[in-house]
Amino acid sequence: MSLLNLAGLALAAVALPIILLYLLKMRRTDRRVSSLLLWREVIADLQANTPFQRLRRNLLMLLQVLAVLLLALALARPIVRLRETGGRHLVLVVDTSASMSARDAPDGRSRLEAARADALEVVEDMGRSTSWWGRGASGDACMVVEAAAEARTVQGFTSDLHALRSALSTLGERHVPTNLEDALLLAMAAVRGRGEGVEGLVHLFSDGASPRLPELSGTGVGLRYHAYGSRADNLGIVALKSGEERGRTQVLVTVANAGDREARRFLNLHGGGVFLDARELSVPPGGRASAVFEGDWEAGVLELSLDGEDPLACDDVARLVLRAGREVRVLLVSPGNPVVERALAATPDALVERVDPAGVDALDPAGHDLVIYDAVVPAREPDRPALYLDPPAAVGPAEPRPAVRSPAILDWARDHPLLRFVDLGDVHLAAARPFVAGPRLRPLVTTDAGAVLVAMGRGDHEHWALGLDVYGSDWPLRASFPIFFKNLVALARRGGGDLPDGVARTGRPVALPAEGLAEVEVVSPDGTRYRLEARDGQAYFGATDLVGVYRVIGGGRTWSFAASLLDAQESDIRTRGVLEAGGRRVEAVASGGGVNREVWGWLVGAALAVLAVEWVAFHRRW
Amino acid sequence: MRELFDAGFLRRLEQLALVSRRIFQGRLQGERRSPRRGTGVEFADFRPYTQGDDFRRIDWNAYARLDDLYLRLFLEEEELAVYLLVDASASMDVGEPVRKFDHARRVLAALGYVALAGLERVQVAAVGRGPEGGGRVPPPPLPLRNRHRFATLLEHLGALRADGAVDLAPGVDAFLGRSRRRGLVLVASDLLTPDPLAPLGRLRAAGHEPFVLHVLAPEEVDPAPGGEHRLVDAETGLALDISMNAQAVRGYRRRLEALSSAVSGWCRRHGVGLLRTVSSEPFEETVLRSLRLAGALR
């Protein structure tokens, strides 16, 4: 038994004055009578007939003190552990997210280890309650759900204790964000799948680091929340970005402090195992601090790490992969276009070679990363990224319509890498030739007459067509024009898709470029190997469960990417004692198996019963 | 005095006197055998002649008609000594809303008024400590006659104070020592004394005719149960702690019933009039009941 409100025991102090009053004898009211003659005989009679008279008075005191003690105990809100009764469907939802690997559970264990042990106890309890009647005869069935970035059924409903034990033992740390909602929905669906009216009980082993929980009331599924964790003083890297400035690489790091005291820690930068730089950060409680590293570093893995120790280690390190800078060779097929040429010239790393469109069909784009056709359409599409400016004829699926006058730009795809930071709100068009809408065209810039910039998928890269003459607009005068060409060059360098910024986050799938490969192999930081099938020049890897460097092997080439946690919510390892489940508050119970029940109601009832007995004892003789 | 016998009391007393006079007289005088019977002028009854009777009392007219000798009896003219003996111990100074002492004095005053109106000789006497004993009970005043002296009777009663620890027996002994004429003694007491029957027996033995008014307070008849109490004796000041539970109350009632039945049994055996009254009941009721009771008894 444990108490939720120790302060309630203070009420027991009331027992002292009661005892004191009895010691000082009870205060009697004076009553004047004519004579004690008859009363003396009565007293003598009473004392002669009730030798327990004295005891009775003490009994009254004892009963009163007992009532006070019971009430004090009730006020302290005791909870008792009761064994589960059979015939229920238990779902053990174990949170294995990053914050659960914080090592602040008793005995130096991680939260997950403690949670696993408690979950195991629930299973053993189930075994004990069933062993009286034989295995599984009580009808208890249990399933195990892992709640990480995604919910996963580790073990379906079974009464087989051995299967449950081994399912629990497979649960390991995963450095990923939490998603309790999906796990609970899965648990509820599983309980409901067992039949109508089935009563389920979900044991949630977590630290509560999840934004919201699904509505549970009325579903016949109870929720018992076992909370873990005792510390909050954790510092973690929550954001990491890289960029280039004047030819130098810049790395922006943000560190968050979940604790309630200011933290001073060193942030170290290593490259290729060699110390490169460090910054001292002072992070206010509950706040963030950022640092910028700038340097001329070689390609490879840059590792940022926080000095010192805190409960959660996996967010103290973040890595990014610096790719080797690569010049982009641009083939501009144009009779001469000063605006475009100037915009390309302003783009670093772009090596522009202009050829006359006269021999366009004879051109071999090999050796170039990007081809720009200015008002000309080749007989054969190049097998690399290409931009068609004002194409006179259909380009693949993009078929230009007759020119329209003064179309107004309505919208553009801001999420497309080509239009990143490109604002077309102030651009006016004198004329344009919008493209006929088609299923294989993705409109990027839409006017009231149709799409004037479209994207076409071409194998592992994209082609784009711009249905207007830039000279027939004021776009070249706007800042968005050179940005557009910078984006174009950057896209070409990536080959149409790569790891953005070289930073991957755990728990999220990564698209791996696998041009010309049927499959690639990924080696995770713990040595596990995954074989991935590549399609359309890309392979998707989803098992980014651990923080660290992943090696990708394919086509005799090895390269790597790094996954980091970078999740402010997971770095905030404060334990939530209360969860909100559809507007209902779910309070954490003391960890462990069995059912925790508050018993104050019984205690108050017992106190009332004692008072009733006291009343009877006071007024009656037995 | 004034608050005890206020105008309302006196008015009610007048009405009471009209209703009660006949009964009282019948009870107290008309059937009394006296050596001097016949000296009065008011005819009372006939009685068969027996040897030794005065010839002069024979009703010759009746002899002529009935051929039997009858005596004509006339009401006794002699005055009767009526003593109003009130227990003036502190134990009588108890009772809510009316003290037993006040109730007893009112009832005695009413009976005294009736007696005065019947031209009896009425004297107030108290069982209590007199000034010589440190108490406030005055010495017995002179006997009164005639209803016009009723104010004086009230003064005598009003001058009494319930005070001190006095047993009934020595008080009665003192009374016997003072009163030479035998008569009717109306004793008003709560009889809460170790042996209440002995003094009554002594009154009888001395030739008096006692009439007992057993006055009790309502809380004595029916004590309220519940609570822890310290009972304080009104006379001695001694205290007794008691849990006034149902059991104690039951025991007390049993004791009181035993006392009452002992008194009533004694009275029945010795032909002594007894009236048990509670101080909370209206005194007129008590008076009428007592008079009727007395009248019915003989």
CSV table of N, CA and C in Angstrom, one decimal, chain B residues 21-34 37 42 44 74-80 115 117-120 145 184 209:
chain,number,residue,atom,x,y,z
B,21,ARG,N,-66.2,24.0,47.9
B,21,ARG,CA,-66.5,24.2,49.3
B,21,ARG,C,-67.3,23.0,49.8
B,22,ARG,N,-68.3,22.6,49.0
B,22,ARG,CA,-69.2,21.6,49.4
B,22,ARG,C,-68.5,20.3,49.7
B,23,ILE,N,-67.7,20.0,48.8
B,23,ILE,CA,-66.9,18.7,49.0
B,23,ILE,C,-66.0,18.8,50.2
B,24,PHE,N,-65.4,19.9,50.3
B,24,PHE,CA,-64.4,20.1,51.4
B,24,PHE,C,-65.2,19.9,52.8
B,25,GLN,N,-66.3,20.6,52.8
B,25,GLN,CA,-67.0,20.6,54.1
B,25,GLN,C,-67.5,19.2,54.3
B,26,GLY,N,-68.0,18.5,53.3
B,26,GLY,CA,-68.5,17.2,53.5
B,26,GLY,C,-67.4,16.3,54.0
B,27,ARG,N,-66.3,16.5,53.4
B,27,ARG,CA,-65.2,15.7,53.8
B,27,ARG,C,-64.7,16.0,55.2
B,28,LEU,N,-64.5,17.3,55.5
B,28,LEU,CA,-63.8,17.6,56.7
B,28,LEU,C,-64.7,17.7,57.9
B,29,GLN,N,-66.0,17.9,57.7
B,29,GLN,CA,-66.8,18.3,58.8
B,29,GLN,C,-68.1,17.4,59.0
B,30,GLY,N,-68.8,17.3,57.9
B,30,GLY,CA,-70.2,16.7,57.9
B,30,GLY,C,-70.2,15.3,58.5
B,31,GLU,N,-69.3,14.5,58.2
B,31,GLU,CA,-69.4,13.1,58.6
B,31,GLU,C,-68.5,12.9,59.8
B,32,ARG,N,-67.9,13.9,60.3
B,32,ARG,CA,-67.0,13.7,61.5
B,32,ARG,C,-67.8,13.3,62.7
B,33,ARG,N,-67.4,12.3,63.3
B,33,ARG,CA,-68.0,11.9,64.6
B,33,ARG,C,-67.4,12.7,65.7
B,34,SER,N,-68.3,13.4,66.5
B,34,SER,CA,-67.7,14.2,67.5
B,34,SER,C,-68.6,14.1,68.8
B,37,ARG,N,-71.6,16.4,68.9
B,37,ARG,CA,-72.5,16.4,67.7
B,37,ARG,C,-73.9,16.8,68.2
B,42,GLU,N,-77.8,23.3,62.1
B,42,GLU,CA,-78.0,22.9,60.7
B,42,GLU,C,-78.2,21.4,60.8
B,44,ALA,N,-78.2,17.6,59.7
B,44,ALA,CA,-77.3,16.9,58.9
B,44,ALA,C,-77.8,15.6,58.5
B,74,PHE,N,-77.2,17.1,63.9
B,74,PHE,CA,-77.0,18.4,63.5
B,74,PHE,C,-75.5,18.6,63.2
B,75,LEU,N,-75.2,19.4,62.3
B,75,LEU,CA,-73.7,19.6,62.0
B,75,LEU,C,-73.0,20.2,63.2
B,76,GLU,N,-71.8,19.7,63.3
B,76,GLU,CA,-70.9,20.1,64.4
B,76,GLU,C,-70.5,21.6,64.1
B,77,GLU,N,-70.6,22.3,65.1
B,77,GLU,CA,-70.2,23.7,64.9
B,77,GLU,C,-68.8,24.0,65.3
B,78,GLU,N,-68.2,22.9,65.9
B,78,GLU,CA,-66.8,23.2,66.4
B,78,GLU,C,-65.8,23.3,65.2
B,79,GLU,N,-64.8,24.2,65.4
B,79,GLU,CA,-63.8,24.5,64.3
B,79,GLU,C,-62.9,23.3,64.3
B,80,LEU,N,-62.3,23.1,63.1
B,80,LEU,CA,-61.3,22.0,62.9
B,80,LEU,C,-59.9,22.6,62.8
B,115,ALA,N,-60.3,26.0,53.6
B,115,ALA,CA,-60.5,25.8,55.0
B,115,ALA,C,-60.9,27.0,55.8
B,117,ALA,N,-62.5,29.5,54.5
B,117,ALA,CA,-63.8,29.9,54.2
B,117,ALA,C,-64.8,29.0,55.0
B,118,GLY,N,-64.4,27.8,55.4
B,118,GLY,CA,-65.2,26.9,56.2
B,118,GLY,C,-65.1,27.2,57.6
B,119,LEU,N,-64.5,28.4,58.0
B,119,LEU,CA,-64.4,28.8,59.3
B,119,LEU,C,-63.5,27.9,60.2
B,120,GLU,N,-62.6,27.2,59.5
B,120,GLU,CA,-61.7,26.3,60.2
B,120,GLU,C,-60.5,27.1,60.8
B,145,ARG,N,-58.4,32.3,61.3
B,145,ARG,CA,-59.7,31.8,61.1
B,145,ARG,C,-60.4,32.9,60.2
B,184,LEU,N,-56.2,18.1,61.1
B,184,LEU,CA,-55.8,17.6,59.8
B,184,LEU,C,-54.5,18.2,59.4
B,209,GLU,N,-54.5,13.7,61.7
B,209,GLU,CA,-54.9,13.0,60.5
B,209,GLU,C,-54.1,13.6,59.3
